Coordinates of C-alpha atoms in Angstrom, one line a residue:
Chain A
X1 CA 24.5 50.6 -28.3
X2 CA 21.3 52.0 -28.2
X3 CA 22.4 55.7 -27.2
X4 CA 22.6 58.1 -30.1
X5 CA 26.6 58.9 -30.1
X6 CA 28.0 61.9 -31.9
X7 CA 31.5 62.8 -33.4
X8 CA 34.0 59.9 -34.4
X9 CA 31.8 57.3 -32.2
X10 CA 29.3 57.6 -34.7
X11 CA 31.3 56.2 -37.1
X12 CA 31.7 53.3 -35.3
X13 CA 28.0 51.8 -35.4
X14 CA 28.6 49.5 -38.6
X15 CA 32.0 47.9 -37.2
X16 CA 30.2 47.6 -33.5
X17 CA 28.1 45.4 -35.7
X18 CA 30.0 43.3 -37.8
X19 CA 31.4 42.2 -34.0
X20 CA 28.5 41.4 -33.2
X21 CA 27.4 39.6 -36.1
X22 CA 30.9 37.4 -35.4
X23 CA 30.0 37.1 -31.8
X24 CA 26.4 36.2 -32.4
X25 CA 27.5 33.5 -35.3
X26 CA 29.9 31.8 -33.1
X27 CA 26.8 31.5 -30.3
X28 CA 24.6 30.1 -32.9
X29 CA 26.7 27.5 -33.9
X30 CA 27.3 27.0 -30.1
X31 CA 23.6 26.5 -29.8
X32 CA 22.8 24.3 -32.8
X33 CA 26.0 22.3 -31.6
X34 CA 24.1 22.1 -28.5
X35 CA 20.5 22.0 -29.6
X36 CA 22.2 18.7 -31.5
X37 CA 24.0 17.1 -28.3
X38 CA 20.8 18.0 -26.4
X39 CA 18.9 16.0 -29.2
X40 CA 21.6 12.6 -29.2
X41 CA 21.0 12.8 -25.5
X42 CA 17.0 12.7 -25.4
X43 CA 17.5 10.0 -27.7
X44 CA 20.1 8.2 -25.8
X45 CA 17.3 8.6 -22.5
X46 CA 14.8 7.3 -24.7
X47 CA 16.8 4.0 -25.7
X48 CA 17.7 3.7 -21.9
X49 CA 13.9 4.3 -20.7
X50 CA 12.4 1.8 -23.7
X51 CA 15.2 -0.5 -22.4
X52 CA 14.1 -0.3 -18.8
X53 CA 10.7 0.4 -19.4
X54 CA 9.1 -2.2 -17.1
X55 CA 11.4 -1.8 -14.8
X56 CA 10.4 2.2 -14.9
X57 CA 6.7 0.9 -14.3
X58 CA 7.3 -1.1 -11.2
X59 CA 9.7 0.7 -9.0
X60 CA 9.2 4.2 -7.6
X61 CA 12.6 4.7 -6.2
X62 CA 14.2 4.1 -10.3
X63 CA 11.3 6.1 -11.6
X64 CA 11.9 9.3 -9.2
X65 CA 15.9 9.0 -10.1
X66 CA 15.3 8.5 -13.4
X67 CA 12.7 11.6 -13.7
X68 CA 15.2 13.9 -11.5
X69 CA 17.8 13.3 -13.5
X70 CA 15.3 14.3 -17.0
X71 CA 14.9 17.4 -14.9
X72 CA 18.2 18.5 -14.3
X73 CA 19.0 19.2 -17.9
X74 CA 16.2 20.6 -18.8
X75 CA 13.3 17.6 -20.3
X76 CA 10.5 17.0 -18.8
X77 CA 10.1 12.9 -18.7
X78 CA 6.4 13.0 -19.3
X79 CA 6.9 14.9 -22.8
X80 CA 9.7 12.5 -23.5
X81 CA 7.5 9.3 -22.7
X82 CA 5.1 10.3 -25.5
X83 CA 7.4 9.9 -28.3
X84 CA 7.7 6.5 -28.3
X85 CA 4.4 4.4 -27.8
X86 CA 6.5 1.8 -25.6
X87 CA 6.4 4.1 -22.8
X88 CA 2.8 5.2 -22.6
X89 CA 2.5 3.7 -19.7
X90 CA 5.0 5.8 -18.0
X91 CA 2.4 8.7 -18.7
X92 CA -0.8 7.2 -17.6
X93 CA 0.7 6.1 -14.6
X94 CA 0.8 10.0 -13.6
X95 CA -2.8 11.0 -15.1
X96 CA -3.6 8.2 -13.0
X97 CA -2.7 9.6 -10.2
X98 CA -3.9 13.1 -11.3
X99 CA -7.2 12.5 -12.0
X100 CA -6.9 10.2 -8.3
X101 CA -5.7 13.3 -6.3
X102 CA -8.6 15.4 -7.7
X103 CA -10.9 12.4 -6.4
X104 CA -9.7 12.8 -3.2
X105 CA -9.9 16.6 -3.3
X106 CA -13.5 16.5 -4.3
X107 CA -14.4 14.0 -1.9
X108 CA -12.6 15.8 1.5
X109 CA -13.1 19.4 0.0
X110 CA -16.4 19.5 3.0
X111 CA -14.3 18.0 6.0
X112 CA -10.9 19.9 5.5
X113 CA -12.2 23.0 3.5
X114 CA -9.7 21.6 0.6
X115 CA -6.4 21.4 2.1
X116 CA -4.8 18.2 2.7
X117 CA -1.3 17.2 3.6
X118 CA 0.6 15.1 1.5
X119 CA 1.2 12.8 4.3
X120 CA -2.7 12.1 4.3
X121 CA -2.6 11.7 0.5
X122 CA 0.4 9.2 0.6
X123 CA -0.7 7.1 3.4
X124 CA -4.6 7.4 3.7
X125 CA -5.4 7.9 -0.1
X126 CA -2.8 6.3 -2.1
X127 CA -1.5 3.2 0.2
X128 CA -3.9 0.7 -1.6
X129 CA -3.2 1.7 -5.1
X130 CA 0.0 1.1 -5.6
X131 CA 3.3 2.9 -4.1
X132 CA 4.3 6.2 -5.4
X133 CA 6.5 8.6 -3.2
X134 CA 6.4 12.3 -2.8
X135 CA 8.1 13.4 -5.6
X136 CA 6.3 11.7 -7.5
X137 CA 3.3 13.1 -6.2
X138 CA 4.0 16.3 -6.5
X139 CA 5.2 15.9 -9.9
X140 CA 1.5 14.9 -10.8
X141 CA 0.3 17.9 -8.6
X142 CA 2.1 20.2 -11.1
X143 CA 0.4 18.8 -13.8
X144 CA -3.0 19.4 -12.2
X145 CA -1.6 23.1 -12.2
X146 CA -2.1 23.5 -16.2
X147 CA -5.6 23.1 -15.7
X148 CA -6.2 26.4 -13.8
X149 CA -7.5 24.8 -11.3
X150 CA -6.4 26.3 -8.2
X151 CA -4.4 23.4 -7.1
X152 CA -1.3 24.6 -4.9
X153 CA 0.8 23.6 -2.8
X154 CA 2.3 25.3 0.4
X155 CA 4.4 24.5 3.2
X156 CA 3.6 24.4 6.6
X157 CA 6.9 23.8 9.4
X158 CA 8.5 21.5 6.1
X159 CA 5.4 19.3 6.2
X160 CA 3.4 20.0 2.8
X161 CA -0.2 20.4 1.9
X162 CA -2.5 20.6 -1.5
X163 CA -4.6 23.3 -1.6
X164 CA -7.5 22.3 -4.0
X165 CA -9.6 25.4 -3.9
X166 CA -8.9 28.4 -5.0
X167 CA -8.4 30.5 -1.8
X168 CA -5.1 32.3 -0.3
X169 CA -3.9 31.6 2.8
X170 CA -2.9 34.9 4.5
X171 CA -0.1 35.0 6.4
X172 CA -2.4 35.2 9.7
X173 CA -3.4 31.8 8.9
X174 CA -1.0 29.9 7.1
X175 CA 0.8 30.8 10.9
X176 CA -2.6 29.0 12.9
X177 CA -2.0 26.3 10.6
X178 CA 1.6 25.9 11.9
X179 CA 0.2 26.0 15.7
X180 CA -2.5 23.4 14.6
X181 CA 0.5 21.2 13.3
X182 CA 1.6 20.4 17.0
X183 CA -1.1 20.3 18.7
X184 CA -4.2 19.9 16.5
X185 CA -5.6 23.0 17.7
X186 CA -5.2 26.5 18.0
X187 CA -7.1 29.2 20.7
X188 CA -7.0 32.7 21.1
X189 CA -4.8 31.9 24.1
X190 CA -2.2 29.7 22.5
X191 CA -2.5 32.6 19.5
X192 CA -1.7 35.2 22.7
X193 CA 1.3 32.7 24.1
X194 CA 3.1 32.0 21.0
X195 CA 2.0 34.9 18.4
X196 CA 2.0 38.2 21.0
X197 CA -1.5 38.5 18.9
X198 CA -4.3 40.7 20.6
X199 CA -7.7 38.6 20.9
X200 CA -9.7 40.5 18.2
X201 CA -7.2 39.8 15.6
X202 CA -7.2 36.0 16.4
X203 CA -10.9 35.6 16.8
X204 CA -11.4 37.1 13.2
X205 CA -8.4 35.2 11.3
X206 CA -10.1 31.9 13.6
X207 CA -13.6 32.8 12.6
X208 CA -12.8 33.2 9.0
X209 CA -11.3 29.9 8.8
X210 CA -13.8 28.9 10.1
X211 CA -16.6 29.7 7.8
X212 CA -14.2 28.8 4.9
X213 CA -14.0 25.7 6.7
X214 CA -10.5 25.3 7.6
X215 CA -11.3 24.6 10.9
X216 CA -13.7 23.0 13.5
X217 CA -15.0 24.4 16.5
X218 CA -15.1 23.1 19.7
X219 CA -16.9 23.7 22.3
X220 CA -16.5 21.1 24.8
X221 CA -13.2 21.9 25.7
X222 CA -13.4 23.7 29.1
X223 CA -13.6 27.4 29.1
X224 CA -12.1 28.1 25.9
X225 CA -13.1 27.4 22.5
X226 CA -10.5 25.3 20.4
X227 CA -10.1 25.6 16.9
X228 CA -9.3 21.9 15.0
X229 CA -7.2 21.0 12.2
X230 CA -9.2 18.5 10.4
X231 CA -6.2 16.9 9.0
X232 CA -5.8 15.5 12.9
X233 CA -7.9 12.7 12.4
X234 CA -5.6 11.3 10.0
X235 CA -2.6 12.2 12.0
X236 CA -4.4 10.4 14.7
X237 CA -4.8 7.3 12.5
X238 CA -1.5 7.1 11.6
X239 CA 0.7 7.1 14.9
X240 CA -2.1 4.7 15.7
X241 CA -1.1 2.3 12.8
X242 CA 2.6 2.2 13.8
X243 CA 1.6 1.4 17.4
X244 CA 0.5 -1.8 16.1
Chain B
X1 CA -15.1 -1.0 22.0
X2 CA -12.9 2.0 20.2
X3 CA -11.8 -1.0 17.4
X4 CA -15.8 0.2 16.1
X5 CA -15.1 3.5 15.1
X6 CA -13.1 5.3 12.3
X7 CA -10.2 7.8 13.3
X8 CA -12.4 10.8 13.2
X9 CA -14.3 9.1 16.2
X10 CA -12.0 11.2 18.5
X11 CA -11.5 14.3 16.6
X12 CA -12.7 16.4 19.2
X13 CA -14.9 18.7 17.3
X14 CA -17.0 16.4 16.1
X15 CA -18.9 16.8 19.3
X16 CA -19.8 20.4 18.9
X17 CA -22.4 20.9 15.8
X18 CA -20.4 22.9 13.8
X19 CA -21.3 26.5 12.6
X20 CA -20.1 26.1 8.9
X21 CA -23.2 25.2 7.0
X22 CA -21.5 22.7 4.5
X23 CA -19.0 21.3 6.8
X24 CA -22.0 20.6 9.2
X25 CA -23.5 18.6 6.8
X26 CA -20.6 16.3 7.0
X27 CA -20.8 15.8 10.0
X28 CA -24.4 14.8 10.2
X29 CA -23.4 12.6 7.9
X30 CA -20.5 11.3 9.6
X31 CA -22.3 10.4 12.6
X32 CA -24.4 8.6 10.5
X33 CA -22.0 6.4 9.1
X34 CA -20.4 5.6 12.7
X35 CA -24.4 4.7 14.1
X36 CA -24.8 2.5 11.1
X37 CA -21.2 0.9 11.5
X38 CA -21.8 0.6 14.9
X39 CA -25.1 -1.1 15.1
X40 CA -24.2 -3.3 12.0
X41 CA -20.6 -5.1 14.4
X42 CA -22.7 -5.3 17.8
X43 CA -25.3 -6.6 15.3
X44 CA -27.8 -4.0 16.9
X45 CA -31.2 -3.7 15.8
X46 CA -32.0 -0.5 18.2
X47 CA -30.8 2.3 19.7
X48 CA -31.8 4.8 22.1
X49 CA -32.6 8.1 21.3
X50 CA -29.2 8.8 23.8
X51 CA -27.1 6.5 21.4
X52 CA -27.2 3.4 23.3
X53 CA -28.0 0.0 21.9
X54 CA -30.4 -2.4 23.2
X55 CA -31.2 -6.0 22.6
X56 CA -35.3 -6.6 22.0
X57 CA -35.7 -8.2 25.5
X58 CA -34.9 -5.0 27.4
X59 CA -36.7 -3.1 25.2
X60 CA -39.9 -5.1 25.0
X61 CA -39.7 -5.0 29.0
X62 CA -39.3 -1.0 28.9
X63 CA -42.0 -0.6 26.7
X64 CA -44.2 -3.0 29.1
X65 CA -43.3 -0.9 32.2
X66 CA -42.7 2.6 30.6
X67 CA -39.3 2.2 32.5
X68 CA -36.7 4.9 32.6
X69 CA -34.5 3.2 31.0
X70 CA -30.9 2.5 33.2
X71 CA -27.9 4.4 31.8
X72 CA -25.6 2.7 29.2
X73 CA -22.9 3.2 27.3
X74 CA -23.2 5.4 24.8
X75 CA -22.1 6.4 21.2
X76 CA -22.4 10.0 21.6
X77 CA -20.4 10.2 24.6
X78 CA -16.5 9.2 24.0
X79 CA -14.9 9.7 27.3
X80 CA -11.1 8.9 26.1
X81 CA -11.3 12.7 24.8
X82 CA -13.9 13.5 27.1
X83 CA -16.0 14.8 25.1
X84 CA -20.3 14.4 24.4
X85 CA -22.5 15.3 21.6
X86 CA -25.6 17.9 23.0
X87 CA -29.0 17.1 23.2
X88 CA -30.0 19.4 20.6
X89 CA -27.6 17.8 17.9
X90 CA -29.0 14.3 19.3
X91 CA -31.8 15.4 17.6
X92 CA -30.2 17.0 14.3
X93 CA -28.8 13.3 14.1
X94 CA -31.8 10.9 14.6
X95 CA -34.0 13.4 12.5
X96 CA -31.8 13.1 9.1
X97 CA -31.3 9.6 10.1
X98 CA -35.1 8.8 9.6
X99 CA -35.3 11.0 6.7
X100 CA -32.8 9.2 5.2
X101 CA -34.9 5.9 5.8
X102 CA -32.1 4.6 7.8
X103 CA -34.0 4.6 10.9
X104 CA -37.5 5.1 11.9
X105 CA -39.5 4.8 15.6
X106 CA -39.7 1.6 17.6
X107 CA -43.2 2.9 17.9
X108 CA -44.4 3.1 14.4
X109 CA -47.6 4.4 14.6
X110 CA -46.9 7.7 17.1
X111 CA -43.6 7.6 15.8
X112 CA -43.1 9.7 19.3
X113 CA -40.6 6.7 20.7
X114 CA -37.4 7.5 22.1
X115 CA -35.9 4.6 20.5
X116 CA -34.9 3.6 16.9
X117 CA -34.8 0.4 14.7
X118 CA -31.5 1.1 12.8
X119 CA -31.3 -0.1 8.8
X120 CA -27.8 -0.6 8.4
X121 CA -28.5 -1.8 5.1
X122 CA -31.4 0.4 3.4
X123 CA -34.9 -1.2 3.0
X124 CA -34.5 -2.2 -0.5
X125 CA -31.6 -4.7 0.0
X126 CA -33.4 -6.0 2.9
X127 CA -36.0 -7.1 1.2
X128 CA -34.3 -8.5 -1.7
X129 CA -31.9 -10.4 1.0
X130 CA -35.4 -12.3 2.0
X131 CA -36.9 -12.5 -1.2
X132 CA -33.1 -14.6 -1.7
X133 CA -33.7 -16.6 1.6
X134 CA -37.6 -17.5 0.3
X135 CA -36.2 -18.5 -2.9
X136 CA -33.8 -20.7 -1.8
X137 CA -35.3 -22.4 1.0
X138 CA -38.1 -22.9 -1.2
X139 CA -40.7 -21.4 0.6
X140 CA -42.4 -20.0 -2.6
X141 CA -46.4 -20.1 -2.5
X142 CA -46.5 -21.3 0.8
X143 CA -47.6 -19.4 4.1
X144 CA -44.3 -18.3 6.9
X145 CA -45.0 -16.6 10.1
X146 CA -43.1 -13.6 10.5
X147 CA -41.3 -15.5 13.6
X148 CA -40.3 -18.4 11.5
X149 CA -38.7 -15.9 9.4
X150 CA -36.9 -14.1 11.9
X151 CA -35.9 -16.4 14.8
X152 CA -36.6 -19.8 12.8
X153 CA -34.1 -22.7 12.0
X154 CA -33.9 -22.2 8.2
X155 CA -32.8 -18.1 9.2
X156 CA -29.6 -18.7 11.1
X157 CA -26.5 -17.5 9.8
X158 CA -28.8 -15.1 7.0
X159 CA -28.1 -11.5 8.1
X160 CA -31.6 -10.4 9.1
X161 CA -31.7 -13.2 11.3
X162 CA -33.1 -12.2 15.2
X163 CA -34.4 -8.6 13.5
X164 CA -37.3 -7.3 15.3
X165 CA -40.7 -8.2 13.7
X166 CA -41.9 -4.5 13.2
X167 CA -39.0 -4.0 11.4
X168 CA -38.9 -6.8 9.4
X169 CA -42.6 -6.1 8.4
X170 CA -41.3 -2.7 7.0
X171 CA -38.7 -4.6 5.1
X172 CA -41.8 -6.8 3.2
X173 CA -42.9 -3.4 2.2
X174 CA -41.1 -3.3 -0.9
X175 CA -41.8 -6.5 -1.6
X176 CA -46.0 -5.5 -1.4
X177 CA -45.9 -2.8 -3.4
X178 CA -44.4 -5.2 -6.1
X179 CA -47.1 -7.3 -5.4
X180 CA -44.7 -10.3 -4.2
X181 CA -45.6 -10.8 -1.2
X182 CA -49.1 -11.0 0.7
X183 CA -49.4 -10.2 4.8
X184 CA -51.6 -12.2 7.1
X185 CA -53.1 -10.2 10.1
X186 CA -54.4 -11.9 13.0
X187 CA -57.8 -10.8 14.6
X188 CA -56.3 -7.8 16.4
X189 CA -54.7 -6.6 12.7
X190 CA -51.6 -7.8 13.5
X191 CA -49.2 -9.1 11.3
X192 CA -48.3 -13.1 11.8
X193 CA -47.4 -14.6 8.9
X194 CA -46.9 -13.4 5.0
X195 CA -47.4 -15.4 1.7
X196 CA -44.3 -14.9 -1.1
X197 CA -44.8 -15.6 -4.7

C-alpha cells in the first residue's frame, strides 16, 4: 500500500481504504469485546483469589498453580493482588522474599563472587523461613530485575544459578562452571580431557575467574592446581543432610 | 570430631590462602569462625600456635619445662580431604585473630608465645557475664580471689568457669576502666584477688 502505483491502480487507494476501515472496525470491536471478557475474567480471578486468599498464603503448591495459570493469559498475579487490599499479603509475601534473596546475595557476594544456585537459595537460605518453591523463586528474582540491578539468572547442565553482580559469563566459563558441577573442580587437565582446550586458554579463562572470584585455588592437591566451585560446600552439606 | 565444623570445613580450598584479595578476607575470617566454634564445644581455653587445643595442666607443665610440645590433633590439618593450612597462613590466621581481640599470647607480657587464650565471646560480654555472677551471688563490696572466681563452688555451671587466670584478669579489664572493680596484687605484683562494687 505504501508503493506509489500509477494508471487505474491509482484509482484504487480510496476503496483499498474504506476495506480497511471495515476490516480494522470489525478488529476493534473484536478487541473491545475482548479487552471486556479479559476484564470479567480478572474480575472473576479476583473473587476466586479474595475467596481463597488464606488459603493462597499458606500453600505454595496452590500459589504456583494459581500464579501460572494468571500467566498464561497474559496478567501478572502481583499487579492483580494490589487491586483489592484483601490480598496484600499475597504481594509482600514476594517483596519478602526479594528483599531476602538480595540479603543473601550481599552476604555470599565474597565467598562465591555472586553466583549462587538456586538449590543453595532454597535449601540453605530459605528452609527456615517458610517454604516457597522454585517458581516461586524465580518469580521474585524477576522482580529484582526492574531494579537494574544486574540480577540474572543462567543455566548451568539444567541446574540454575543467580547471578547478583553485574558480570557476563563468557562462554569459556559458563563451560568450567559445567565441569565444576560434577566434580567441584576444574584443572587445566580435566579442561584438556573434556574441552580439547590448549593450556594457555584454560589458565587465563581459570585465572580470570579467579580474580573475579568465581573460583578458589588449590594448591594442596598434588601436582596440579584445582580450581573450586564455591557453591560445593553447600552441595556437600546437602547430600550430607539426606544421609542422616 | 567433624560434627564441630560447618560444611565449608572440607571445601578443599580453604587450605590454600587464596590469591583474590576480597575473597581472602573471607577466608581469614572463616577460619576464624571455625577456631572460635571450635574452642567454644571442647570448651577450650588455648590453642597452639599449630591449631591444637590444650587443657591448662599441659600447658602450665610446657611452660615449666620449655617442652616441645607432643603432636596433636589439629584444626588446620583435615585429613578426610587430606588437606593442611601452611605455616605462613598459620600466621595470617592468629595475627587477625589477636587484632580482632579474639585471642591474645598465653605469655602476655612478650606476647612472643606460641600459644593462645581464645575469646570465644569478646572481652566485653565476658566481663559483663561476671559482673552478672558477682551480682547475683552477692559478692558486691567484698574481696574474691581470682581462683575462687574461676575454679570456686559458686562458679560451676557459669560459662567462664575453669578459664585461665591471666585471661580472666584481661576480662576484669573492662570492668577497671569503669572503675568497678579494684585488683589485689600479691608481693610479687601478682594478681590474687579483685574487689567489685
Amino acid at each position: 500500500m505504501n508503493h506509489k502505483k500509477f494508471g487505474l491502480a491509482a484509482f484504487s487507494n480510496p476503496n483499498d481504504k474504506g476495506y480497511a476501515d471495515i476490516g480494522s472496525n470489525v478488529l476493534n470491536k473484536q478487541n473491545d469485546e475482548l479487552n471486556n471478557q479479559l476484564q470479567i475474567f480478572q474480575k472473576r480471578l479476583i473473587e476466586f483469589a479474595k475467596k481463597h486468599n488464606a488459603e493462597i498464603k499458606e500453600n505454595p503448591e496452590f500459589r504456583s498453580k494459581f500464579i501460572r495459570m494468571c500467566s498464561i493469559i497474559g496478567i501478572d498475579p502481583l499487579q492483580l493482588f494490589d487491586k483489592d487490599k484483601h490480598l496484600f499479603n499475597v504481594e509482600d509475601f514476594y517483596y519478602e522474599i526479594c528483599v531476602k534473596i538480595i540479603e543473601i546475595c550481599r552476604k555470599t557476594k565474597d565467598v562465591n563472587g555472586g553466583i549462587i544456585s538456586f538449590d543453595e537459595l532454597l535449601n540453605i537460605y530459605f528452609k527456615d523461613i517458610r517454604k516457597i518453591n522454585k517458581e516461586e523463586l524465580e518469580k521474585s528474582i524477576n522482580m529484582i530485575k526492574s531494579l537494574d540491578g544486574g540480577f540474572e539468572i543462567f543455566e548451568i547442565r539444567g541446574i540454575k544459578f543467580l547471578r547478583s553482580v553485574p558480570n557476563e559469563l563468557t562462554s569459556d566459563q559458563t563451560k568450567i562452571l559445567e565441569i565444576c558441577s560434577i566434580l567441584g573442580y576444574s584443572s587445566i587437565s580435566l579442561l584438556k580431557a573434556n574441552l580439547d582446550w590448549k593450556t594457555i586458554r584454560s589458565r587465563s579463562v581459570l585465572k580470570e575467574m579467579v580474580s573475579n572470584g568465581l573460583l578458589w585455588v588449590d594448591e594442596q592437591a598434588g601436582n596440579e592446581t584445582l580450581y573450586w566451585d564455591p557453591s560445593y560446600i553447600t552441595r556437600n552439606m546437602d547430600t550430607r543432610n539426606t544421609h542422616i | 570430631m567433624a560434627s564441630a565444623f560447618p560444611p565449608v570445613y572440607s571445601f578443599p580450598p580453604l587450605y590454600t590462602p587464596q590469591p583474590n584479595a576480597l575473597i581472602r578476607e573471607q577466608q581469614v575470617s572463616t577460619w576464624i569462625d571455625i577456631i572460635l566454634q571450635y574452642c567454644k564445644s571442647k570448651d577450650s581455653w588455648c590453642m597452639t600456635f599449630e591449631g591444637s587445643v590444650i587443657d591448662l595442666s599441659t600447658l602450665m607443665i610446657e611452660i615449666a619445662t620449655q617442652g616441645i610440645p607432643k603432636e596433636r590433633e589439629s584444626i588446620f590439618k583435615n585429613n578426610d580431604i587430606q588437606r593442611a593450612v601452611p605455616q605462613s597462613f598459620m600466621e595470617e590466621i592468629w595475627k587477625k585473630l589477636v587484632s580482632d581481640g579474639k585471642a591474645i599470647s598465653t605469655d602476655i607480657k612478650t606476647k612472643n608465645s606460641r600459644t593462645f587464650y581464645i575469646f570465644w565471646k569478646n572481652v566485653d560480654s565476658w566481663a559483663s557475664l561476671i559482673l552478672q555472677w558477682f551480682e547475683t551471688t552477692t559478692k558486691l563490696n567484698q574481696v574474691v580471689t581470682v581462683y575462687e572466681l574461676t575454679q570456686g563452688d559458686e562458679s560451676i555451671g557459669w560459662e567462664f568457669y575453669g578459664m585461665p587466670e591471666p585471661m580472666m584478669i584481661h576480662c576484669l579489664k573492662p570492668l577497671l576502666a569503669r572503675n568497678r572493680a579494684t585488683l589485689m596484687k600479691d608481693e610479687m605484683g601478682k594478681v590474687v584477688a579483685i574487689k567489685v562494687v
